[in-house]
PDB file of C-alpha atoms in Angstrom:
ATOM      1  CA  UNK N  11      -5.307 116.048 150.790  1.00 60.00           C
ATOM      2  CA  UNK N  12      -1.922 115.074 151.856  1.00 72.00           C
ATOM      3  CA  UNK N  13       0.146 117.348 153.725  1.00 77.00           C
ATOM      4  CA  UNK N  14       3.217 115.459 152.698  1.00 83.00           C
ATOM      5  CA  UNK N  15       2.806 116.070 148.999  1.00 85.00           C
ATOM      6  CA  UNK N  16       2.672 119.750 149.638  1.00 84.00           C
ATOM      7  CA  UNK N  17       5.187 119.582 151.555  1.00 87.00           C
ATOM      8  CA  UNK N  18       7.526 118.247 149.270  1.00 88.00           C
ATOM      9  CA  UNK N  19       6.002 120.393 146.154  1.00 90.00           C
ATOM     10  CA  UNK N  20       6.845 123.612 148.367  1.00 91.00           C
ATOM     11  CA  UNK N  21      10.550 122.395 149.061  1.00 92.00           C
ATOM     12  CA  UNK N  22      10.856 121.975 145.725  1.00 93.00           C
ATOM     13  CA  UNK N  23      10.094 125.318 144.893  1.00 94.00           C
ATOM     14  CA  UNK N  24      11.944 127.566 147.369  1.00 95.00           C
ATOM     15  CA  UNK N  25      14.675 125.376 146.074  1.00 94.00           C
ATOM     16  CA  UNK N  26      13.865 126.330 142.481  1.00 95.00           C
ATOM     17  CA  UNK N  27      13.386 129.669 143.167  1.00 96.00           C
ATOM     18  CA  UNK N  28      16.520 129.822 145.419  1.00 95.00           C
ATOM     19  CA  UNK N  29      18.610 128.576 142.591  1.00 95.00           C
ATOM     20  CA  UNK N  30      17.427 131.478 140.402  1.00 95.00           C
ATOM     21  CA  UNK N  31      18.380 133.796 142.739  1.00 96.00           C
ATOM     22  CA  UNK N  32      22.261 132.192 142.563  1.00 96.00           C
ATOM     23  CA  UNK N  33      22.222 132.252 138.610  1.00 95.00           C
ATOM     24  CA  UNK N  34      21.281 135.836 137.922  1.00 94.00           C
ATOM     25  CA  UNK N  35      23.529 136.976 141.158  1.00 94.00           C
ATOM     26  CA  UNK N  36      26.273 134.694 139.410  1.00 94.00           C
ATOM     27  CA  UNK N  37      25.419 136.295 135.894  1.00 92.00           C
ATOM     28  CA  UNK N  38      25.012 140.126 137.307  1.00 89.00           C
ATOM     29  CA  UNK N  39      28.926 139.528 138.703  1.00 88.00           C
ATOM     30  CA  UNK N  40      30.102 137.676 135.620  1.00 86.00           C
ATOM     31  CA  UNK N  41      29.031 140.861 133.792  1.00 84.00           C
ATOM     32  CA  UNK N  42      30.710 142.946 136.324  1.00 81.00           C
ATOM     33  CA  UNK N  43      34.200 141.262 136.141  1.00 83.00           C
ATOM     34  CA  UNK N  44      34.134 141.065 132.287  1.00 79.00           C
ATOM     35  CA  UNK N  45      33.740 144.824 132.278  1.00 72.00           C
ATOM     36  CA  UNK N  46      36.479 145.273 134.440  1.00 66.00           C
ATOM     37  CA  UNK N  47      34.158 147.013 137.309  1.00 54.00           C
ATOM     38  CA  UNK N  48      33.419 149.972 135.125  1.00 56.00           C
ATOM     39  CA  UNK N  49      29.976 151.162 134.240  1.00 54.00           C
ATOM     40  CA  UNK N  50      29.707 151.875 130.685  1.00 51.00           C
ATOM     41  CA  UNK N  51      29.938 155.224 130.109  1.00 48.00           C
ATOM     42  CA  UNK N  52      28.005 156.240 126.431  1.00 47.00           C
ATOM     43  CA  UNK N  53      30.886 158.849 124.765  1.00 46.00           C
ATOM     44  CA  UNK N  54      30.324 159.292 121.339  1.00 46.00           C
ATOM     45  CA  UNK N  55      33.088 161.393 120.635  1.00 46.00           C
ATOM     46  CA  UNK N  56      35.580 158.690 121.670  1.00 58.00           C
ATOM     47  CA  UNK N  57      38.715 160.259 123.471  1.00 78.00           C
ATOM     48  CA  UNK N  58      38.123 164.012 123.730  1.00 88.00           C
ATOM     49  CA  UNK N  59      40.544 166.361 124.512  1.00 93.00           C
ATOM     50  CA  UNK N  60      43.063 169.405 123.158  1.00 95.00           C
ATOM     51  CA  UNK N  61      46.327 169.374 120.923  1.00 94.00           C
ATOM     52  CA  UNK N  62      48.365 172.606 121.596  1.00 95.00           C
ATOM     53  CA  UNK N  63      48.842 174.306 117.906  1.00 95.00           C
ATOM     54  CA  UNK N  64      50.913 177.435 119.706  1.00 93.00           C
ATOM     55  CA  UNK N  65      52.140 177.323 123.108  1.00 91.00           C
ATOM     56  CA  UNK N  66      52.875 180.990 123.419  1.00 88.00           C
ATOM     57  CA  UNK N  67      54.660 181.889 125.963  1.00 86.00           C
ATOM     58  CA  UNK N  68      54.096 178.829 128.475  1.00 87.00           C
ATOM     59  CA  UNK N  69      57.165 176.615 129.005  1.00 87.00           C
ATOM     60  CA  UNK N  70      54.661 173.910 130.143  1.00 89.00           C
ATOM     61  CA  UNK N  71      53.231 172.721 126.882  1.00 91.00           C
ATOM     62  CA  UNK N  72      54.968 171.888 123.704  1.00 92.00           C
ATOM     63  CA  UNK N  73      53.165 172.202 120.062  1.00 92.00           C
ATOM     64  CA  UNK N  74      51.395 168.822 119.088  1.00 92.00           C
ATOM     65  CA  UNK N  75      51.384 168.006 122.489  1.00 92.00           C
ATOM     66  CA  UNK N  76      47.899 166.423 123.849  1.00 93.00           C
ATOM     67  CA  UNK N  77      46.049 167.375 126.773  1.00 93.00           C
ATOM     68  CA  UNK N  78      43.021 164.776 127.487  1.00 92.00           C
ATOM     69  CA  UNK N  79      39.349 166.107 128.474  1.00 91.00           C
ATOM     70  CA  UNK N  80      37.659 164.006 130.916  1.00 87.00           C
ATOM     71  CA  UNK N  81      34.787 165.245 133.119  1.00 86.00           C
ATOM     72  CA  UNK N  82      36.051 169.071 133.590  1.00 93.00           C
ATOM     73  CA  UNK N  83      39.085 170.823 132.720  1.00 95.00           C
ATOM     74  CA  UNK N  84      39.700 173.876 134.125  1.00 96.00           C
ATOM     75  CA  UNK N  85      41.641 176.610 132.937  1.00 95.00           C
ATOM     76  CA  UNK N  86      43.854 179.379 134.031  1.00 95.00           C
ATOM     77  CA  UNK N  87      46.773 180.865 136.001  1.00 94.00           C
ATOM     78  CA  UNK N  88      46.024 180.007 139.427  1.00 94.00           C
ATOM     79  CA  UNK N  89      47.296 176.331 140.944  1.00 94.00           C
ATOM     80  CA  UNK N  90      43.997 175.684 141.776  1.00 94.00           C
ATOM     81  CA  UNK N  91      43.375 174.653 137.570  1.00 94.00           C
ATOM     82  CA  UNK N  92      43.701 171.441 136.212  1.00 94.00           C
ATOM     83  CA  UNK N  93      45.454 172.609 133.683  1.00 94.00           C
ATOM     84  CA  UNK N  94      47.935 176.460 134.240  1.00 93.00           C
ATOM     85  CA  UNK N  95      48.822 178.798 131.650  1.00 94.00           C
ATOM     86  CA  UNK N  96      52.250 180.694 132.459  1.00 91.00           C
ATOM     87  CA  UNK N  97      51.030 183.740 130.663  1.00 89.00           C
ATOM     88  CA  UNK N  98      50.478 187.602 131.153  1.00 91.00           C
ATOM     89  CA  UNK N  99      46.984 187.803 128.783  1.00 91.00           C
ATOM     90  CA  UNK N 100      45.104 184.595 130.619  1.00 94.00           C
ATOM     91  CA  UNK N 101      43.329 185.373 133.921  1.00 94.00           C
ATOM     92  CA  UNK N 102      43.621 183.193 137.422  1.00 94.00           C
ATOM     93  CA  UNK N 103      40.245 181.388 136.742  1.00 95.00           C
ATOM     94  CA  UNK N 104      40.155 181.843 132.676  1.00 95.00           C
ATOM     95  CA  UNK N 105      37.624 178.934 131.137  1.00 96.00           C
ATOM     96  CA  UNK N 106      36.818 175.388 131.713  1.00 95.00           C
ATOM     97  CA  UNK N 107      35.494 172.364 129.662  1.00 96.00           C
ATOM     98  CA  UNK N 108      32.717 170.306 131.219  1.00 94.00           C
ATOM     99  CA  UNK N 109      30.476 167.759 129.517  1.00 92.00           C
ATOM    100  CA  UNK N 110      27.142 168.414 129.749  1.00 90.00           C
ATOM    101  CA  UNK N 111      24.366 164.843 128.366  1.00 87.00           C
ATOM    102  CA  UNK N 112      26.656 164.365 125.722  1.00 86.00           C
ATOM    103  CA  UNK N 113      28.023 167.746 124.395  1.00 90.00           C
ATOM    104  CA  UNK N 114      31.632 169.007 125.511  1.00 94.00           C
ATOM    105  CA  UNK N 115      30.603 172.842 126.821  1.00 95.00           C
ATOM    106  CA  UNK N 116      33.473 175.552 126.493  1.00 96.00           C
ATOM    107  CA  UNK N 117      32.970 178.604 129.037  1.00 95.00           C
ATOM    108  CA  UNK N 118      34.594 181.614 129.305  1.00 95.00           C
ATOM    109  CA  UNK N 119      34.758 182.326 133.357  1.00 93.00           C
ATOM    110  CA  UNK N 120      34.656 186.243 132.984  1.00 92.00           C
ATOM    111  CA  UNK N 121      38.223 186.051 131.937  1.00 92.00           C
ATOM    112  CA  UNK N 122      39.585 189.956 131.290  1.00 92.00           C
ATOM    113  CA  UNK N 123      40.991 188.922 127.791  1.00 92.00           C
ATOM    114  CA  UNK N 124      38.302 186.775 126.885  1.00 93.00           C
ATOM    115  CA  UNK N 125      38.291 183.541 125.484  1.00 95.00           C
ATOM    116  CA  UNK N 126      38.198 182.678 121.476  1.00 96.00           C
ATOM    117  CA  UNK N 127      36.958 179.893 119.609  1.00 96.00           C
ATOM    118  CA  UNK N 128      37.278 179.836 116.050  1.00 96.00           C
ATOM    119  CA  UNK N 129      38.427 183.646 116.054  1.00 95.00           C
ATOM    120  CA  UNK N 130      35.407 184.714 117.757  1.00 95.00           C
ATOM    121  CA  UNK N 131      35.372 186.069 121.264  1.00 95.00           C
ATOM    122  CA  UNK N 132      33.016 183.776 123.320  1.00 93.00           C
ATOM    123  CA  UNK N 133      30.507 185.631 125.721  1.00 89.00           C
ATOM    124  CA  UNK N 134      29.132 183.251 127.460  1.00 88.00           C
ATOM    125  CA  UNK N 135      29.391 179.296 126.440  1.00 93.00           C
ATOM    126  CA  UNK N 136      29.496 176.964 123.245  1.00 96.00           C
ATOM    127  CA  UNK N 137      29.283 173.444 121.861  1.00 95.00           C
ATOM    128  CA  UNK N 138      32.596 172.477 121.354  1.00 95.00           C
ATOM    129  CA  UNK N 139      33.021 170.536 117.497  1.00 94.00           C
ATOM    130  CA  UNK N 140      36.332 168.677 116.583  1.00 93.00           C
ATOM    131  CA  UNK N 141      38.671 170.678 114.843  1.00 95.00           C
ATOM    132  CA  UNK N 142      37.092 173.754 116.506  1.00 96.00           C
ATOM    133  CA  UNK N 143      40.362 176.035 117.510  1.00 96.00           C
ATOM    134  CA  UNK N 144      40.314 177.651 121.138  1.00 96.00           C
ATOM    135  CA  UNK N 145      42.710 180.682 122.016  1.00 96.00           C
ATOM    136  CA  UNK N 146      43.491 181.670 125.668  1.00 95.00           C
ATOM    137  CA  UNK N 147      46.043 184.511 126.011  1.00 93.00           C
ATOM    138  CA  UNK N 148      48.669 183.504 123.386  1.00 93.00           C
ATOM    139  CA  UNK N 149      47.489 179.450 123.462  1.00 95.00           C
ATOM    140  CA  UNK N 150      46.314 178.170 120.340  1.00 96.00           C
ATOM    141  CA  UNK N 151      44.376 174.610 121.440  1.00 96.00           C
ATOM    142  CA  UNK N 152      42.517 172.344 118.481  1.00 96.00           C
ATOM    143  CA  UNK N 153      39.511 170.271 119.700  1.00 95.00           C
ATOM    144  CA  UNK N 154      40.504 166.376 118.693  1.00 92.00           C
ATOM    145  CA  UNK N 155      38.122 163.759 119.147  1.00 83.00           C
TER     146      UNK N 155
END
């Protein structure tokens, strides 16, 4: 047998094989800059979040206004929230809003006053459903989505 052919046949196919490895790294980073970077994230609730029906007594919201859900909101009277009610009835660390697979999870953080949804008190946590209406304190919120 001759070395020579072998030879060649083997150049040939690290060659080959490194040219694959170029096309799907060149593909894999196409992909990447068509998406912008992101990862696809599956949401299929499209944008999530809360329109203020009543703003009570807090000089921070307006009614109709729209506060988006993304991850966790956190709610209460302390700075620490992502999102503060200026009001007496609502507690520092009052309720948040976390996804959980692909549910958006309402629950009530041992709040004094409680937290309602839909005109029932919430003990402990719920699936929230568009058009499902939360009150904290005087705050009337509608789930949109």
């Amino acid at each position: 047998m001759d070395f020579s052919k072998l030879s060649m046949i083997f150049k040939f196919a690290i060659l080959a094989i490194v040219y694959l490895i170029i096309f799907f790294a060149l593909r894999i980073m196409y992909k990447d800059i068509k998406s912008g970077g992101r990862k696809k994230v599956s949401n299929r609730k499209g944008t999530f979040g809360l329109e203020v029906i009543e703003a009570g007594e807090n000089t921070n919201l307006k009614n109709g206004g729209i506060i988006p859900v993304q991850g966790e909101l956190t709610i209460g009277r302390k700075n620490t929230n992502h999102l503060i009610l200026e009001d007496q009835f609502v507690s520092g660390n009052h309720a948040r809003i976390f996804v959980k697979n692909t549910d958006y999870i309402i629950e009530d953080m041992g709040s004094t006053n409680g937290t309602k949804l839909n005109d029932e008190r919430l003990e402990d946590r719920a699936i929230l459903r568009v058009g499902d209406e939360i009150q904290i304190g005087s705050t009337l919120f509608r789930v949109i989505g």
